[in-house]
C-alpha atoms as one frame of an Amber mdcrd trajectory, in Angstrom:
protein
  35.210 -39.202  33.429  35.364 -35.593  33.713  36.699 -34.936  30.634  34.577
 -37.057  28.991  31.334 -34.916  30.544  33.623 -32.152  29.518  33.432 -33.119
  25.571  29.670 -34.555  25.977  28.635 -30.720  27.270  30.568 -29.457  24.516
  29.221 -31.460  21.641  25.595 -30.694  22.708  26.391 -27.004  23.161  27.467
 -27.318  19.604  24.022 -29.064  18.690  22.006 -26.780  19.986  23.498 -23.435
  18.528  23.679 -25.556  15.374  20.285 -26.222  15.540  19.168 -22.739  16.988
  20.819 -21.162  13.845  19.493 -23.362  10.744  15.562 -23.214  12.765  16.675
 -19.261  13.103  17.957 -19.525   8.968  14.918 -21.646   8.323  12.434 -18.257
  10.106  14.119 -15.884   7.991  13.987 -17.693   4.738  10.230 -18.705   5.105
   9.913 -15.136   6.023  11.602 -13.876   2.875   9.674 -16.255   0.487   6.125
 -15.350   1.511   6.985 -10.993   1.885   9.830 -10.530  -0.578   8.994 -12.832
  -3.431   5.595 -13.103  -5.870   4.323 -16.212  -8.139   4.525 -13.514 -10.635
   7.458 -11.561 -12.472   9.281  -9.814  -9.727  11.172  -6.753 -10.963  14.227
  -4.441  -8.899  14.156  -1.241  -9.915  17.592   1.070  -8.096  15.484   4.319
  -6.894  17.913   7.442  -7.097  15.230   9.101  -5.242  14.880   6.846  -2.466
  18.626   5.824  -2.606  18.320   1.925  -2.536  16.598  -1.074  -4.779  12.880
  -1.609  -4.643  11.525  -4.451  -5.860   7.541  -4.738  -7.475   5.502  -7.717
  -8.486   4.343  -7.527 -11.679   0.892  -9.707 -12.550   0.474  -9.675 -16.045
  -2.961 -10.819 -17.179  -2.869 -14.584 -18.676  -3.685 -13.581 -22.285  -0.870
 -11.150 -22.274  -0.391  -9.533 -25.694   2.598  -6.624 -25.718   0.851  -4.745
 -28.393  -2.234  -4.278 -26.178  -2.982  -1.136 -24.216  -4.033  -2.385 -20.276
  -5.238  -0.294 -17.241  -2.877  -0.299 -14.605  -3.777  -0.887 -10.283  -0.363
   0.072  -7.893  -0.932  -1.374  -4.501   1.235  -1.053  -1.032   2.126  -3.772
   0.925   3.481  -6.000  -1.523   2.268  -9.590  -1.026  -0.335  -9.104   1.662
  -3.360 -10.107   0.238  -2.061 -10.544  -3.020  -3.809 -13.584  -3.646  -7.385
 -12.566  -3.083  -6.033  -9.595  -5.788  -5.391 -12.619  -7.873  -8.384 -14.017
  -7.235 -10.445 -11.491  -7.701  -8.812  -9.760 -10.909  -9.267 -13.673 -12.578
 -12.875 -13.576 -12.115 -14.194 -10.183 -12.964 -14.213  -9.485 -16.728 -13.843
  -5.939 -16.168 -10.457  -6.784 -15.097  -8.750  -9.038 -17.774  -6.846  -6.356
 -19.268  -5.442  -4.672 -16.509  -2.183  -5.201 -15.045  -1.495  -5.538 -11.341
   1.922  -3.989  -9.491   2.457  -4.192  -5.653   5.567  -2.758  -3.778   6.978
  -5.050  -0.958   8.018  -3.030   1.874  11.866  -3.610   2.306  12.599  -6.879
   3.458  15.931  -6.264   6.148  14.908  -3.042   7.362  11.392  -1.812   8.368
  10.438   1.302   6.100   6.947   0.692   6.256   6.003   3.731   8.331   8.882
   5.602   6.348   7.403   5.175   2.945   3.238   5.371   3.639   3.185   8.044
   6.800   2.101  11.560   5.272   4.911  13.655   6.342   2.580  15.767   7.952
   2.354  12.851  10.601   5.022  10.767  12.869   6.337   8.064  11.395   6.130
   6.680  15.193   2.534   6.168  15.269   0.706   7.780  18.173  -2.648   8.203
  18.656  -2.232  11.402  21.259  -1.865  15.129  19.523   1.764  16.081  18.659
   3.800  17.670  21.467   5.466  21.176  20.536   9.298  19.187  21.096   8.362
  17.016  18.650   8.184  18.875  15.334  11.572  17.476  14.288  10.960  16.869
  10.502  13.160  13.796  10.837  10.401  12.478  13.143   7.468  12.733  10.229
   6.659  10.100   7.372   8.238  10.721   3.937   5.494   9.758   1.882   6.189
  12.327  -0.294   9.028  10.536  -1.309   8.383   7.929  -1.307   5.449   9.335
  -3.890   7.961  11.076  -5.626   9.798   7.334  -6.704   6.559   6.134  -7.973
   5.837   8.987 -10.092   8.900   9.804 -11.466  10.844   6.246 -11.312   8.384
   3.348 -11.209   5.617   4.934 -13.676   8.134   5.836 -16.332   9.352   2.026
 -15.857   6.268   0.720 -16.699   5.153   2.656 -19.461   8.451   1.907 -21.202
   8.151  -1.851 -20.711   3.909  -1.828 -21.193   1.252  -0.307 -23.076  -0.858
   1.568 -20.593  -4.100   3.147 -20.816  -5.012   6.022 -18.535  -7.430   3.687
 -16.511  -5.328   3.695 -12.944  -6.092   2.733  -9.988  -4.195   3.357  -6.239
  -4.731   0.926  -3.672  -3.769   1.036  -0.382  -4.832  -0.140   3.602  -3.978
   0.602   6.745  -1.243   3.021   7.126  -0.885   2.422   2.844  -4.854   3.909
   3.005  -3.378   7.341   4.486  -0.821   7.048   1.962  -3.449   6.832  -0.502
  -5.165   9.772   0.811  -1.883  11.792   0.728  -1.516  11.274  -2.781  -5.140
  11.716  -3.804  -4.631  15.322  -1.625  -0.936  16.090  -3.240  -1.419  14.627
  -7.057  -4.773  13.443  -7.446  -4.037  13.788 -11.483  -1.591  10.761 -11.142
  -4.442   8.041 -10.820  -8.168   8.326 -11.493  -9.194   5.229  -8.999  -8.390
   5.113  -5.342  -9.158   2.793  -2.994  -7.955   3.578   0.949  -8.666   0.075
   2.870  -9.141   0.639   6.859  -7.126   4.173   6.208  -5.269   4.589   9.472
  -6.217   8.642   9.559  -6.413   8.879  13.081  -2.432   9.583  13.478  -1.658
  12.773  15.742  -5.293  13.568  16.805  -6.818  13.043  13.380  -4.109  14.826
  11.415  -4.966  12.870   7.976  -8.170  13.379   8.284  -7.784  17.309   9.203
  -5.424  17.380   5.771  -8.097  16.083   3.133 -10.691  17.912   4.914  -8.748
  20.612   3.900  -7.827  19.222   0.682 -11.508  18.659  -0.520 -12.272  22.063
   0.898  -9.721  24.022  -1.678  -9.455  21.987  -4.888 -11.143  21.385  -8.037
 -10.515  17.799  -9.072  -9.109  17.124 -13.051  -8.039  14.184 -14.309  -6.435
  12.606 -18.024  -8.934  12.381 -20.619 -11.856  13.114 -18.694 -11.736  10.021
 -16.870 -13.831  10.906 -13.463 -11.930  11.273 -10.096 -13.115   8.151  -7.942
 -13.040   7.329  -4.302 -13.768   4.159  -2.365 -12.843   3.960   1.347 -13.869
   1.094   3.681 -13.642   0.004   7.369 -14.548  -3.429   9.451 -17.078  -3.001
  11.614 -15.172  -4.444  14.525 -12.224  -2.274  13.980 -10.790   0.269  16.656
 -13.099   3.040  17.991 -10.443   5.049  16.538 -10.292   3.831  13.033 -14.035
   4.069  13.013 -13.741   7.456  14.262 -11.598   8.545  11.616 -13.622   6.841
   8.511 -16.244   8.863   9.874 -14.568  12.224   9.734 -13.331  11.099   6.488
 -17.058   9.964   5.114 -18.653  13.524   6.534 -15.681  15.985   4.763 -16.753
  13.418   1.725 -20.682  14.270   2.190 -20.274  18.265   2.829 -17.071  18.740
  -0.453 -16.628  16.036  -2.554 -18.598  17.248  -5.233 -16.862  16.831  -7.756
 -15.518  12.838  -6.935 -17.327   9.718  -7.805 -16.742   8.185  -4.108 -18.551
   5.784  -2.246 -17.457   4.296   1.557 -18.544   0.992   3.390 -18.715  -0.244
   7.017 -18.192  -4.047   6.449 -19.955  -5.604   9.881 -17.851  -7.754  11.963
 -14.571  -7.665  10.250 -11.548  -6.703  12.165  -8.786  -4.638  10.759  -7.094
  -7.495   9.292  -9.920  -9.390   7.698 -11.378  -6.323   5.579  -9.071  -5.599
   3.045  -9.961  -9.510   2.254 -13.384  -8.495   1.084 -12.875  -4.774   0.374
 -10.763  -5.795  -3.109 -14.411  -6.581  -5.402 -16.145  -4.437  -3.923 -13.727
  -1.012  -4.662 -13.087  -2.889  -8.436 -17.072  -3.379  -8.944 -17.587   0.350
  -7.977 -14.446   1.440  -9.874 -15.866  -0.456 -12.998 -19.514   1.298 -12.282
 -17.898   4.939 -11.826 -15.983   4.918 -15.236 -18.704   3.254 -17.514
């Protein structure tokens, strides 16, 4: 009898880890399907730069012609709210003849912070100022290089594989909205549109929004072809007092220097942090579309 209870216990043990491993199998696969993979053409592209593969999603508008020149939008965050970009791009005829690319952060390792943090800024996101032990560069963001790959890797992909026009927009929210901010303050030449979604500025007592103060303070703004230089930045109304703090500092060192941008920023009432970018995507493309025509 004992051994029988023996081999019961046994082949339940053997259930349950079996079952604990294909639910834990089934997590991670779900998981991979809805961040790491697009219903459009997904592309890996080896980054010498970055030292590892990075994949994009490429939408491609449905009248596709590969003799046709198309404006080009580069968002972060790969899939999140990817269909409302969808969405959105398939309704507005300003936007049939642009092409869509979004960079999934990496899948098995979390680079997020890595890739979008300034590196003027801790990748470990605190909201308290910066303590003197801490100014350990490995401790920063390396947006920069992560600016540096889509400059000098994924750009010169795309132009070799599609006809681009010098209509480009960079999108970005959250902690990808500092990132746009960084690049509009480092290259702003590199696109003529960008769009900074809830921009989480507010990193080591304001430290983003400090840097394009100072950015906006010193610079003359050029772009290709005399396209104008244009800004759109919005927050939820129901955000964090600290995000709203920040779009404010960021929407008064607009008012006093931006003279020389096309920008325009919105509070959207009631929306929370996660429910803005949702409704922010028209409204930055209708005032993109207004600000070039």
């Amino acid at each position: 009898m004992f051994t029988l209870l023996k081999k019961l216990n046994r082949t339940v043990i053997i259930i349950l880890l079996s079952t604990a491993a294909l639910i834990a199998c089934a997590i991670v696969t779900y998981k991979y399907n809805t961040h790491y993979i697009s219903n459009f053409k997904d592309v890996t592209i080896y980054s010498q730069i970055l030292d590892e593969n990075r994949k994009v999603f490429i939408r491609l508008p449905s009248n596709f012609e590969p003799n046709k020149r198309y404006s080009l939008i580069i968002r972060t965050d790969g899939n999140f709210n990817l269909t409302q970009w969808d969405s959105v791009l398939a309704e507005l005829p300003a936007q049939q003849d642009t092409i869509l690319v979004s960079i999934p952060n990496q899948f098995w390792t979390f680079t997020r912070n890595r890739d979008l943090v300034p590196p003027y800024a801790r990748q470990d996101v605190n909201t308290q100022p910066r303590p003197a032990s801490e100014n350990a560069t490995e401790l920063f963001g390396k947006a920069d290089q992560f600016l540096a790959f889509i400059e000098n890797e994924l750009l010169p992909y795309l132009e070799s594989h599609y006809k681009l026009d010098n209509n480009r927009i960079l999108s970005g929210y959250s902690a990808g909205g500092s990132f746009v901010l960084y690049t509009m303050s480092t290259k702003p030449w590199l696109f003529n549109g960008y769009f900074a979604f809830s921009p989480a500025a507010w990193y080591d007592d304001m430290t983003v929004v400090k840097e394009f103060e100072q950015f906006l303070s010193q610079r003359s703004f050029t772009t290709k072809d005399n396209i104008p230089l244009s800004l759109y930045i919005t927050v939820g109304g129901a955000e964090h007092p600290l995000m709203l703090s920040a779009f404010a500092g960021l929407n008064n060192s607009l008012k006093i220097h931006a003279n020389d941008i096309i920008w325009n920023s919105r509070i959207n009432e009631g929306l929370e942090h996660s429910e803005n970018p949702m409704v922010s995507v028209k409204q930055a493309l209708d005032f993109y579309n207004s600000s070039i025509n």
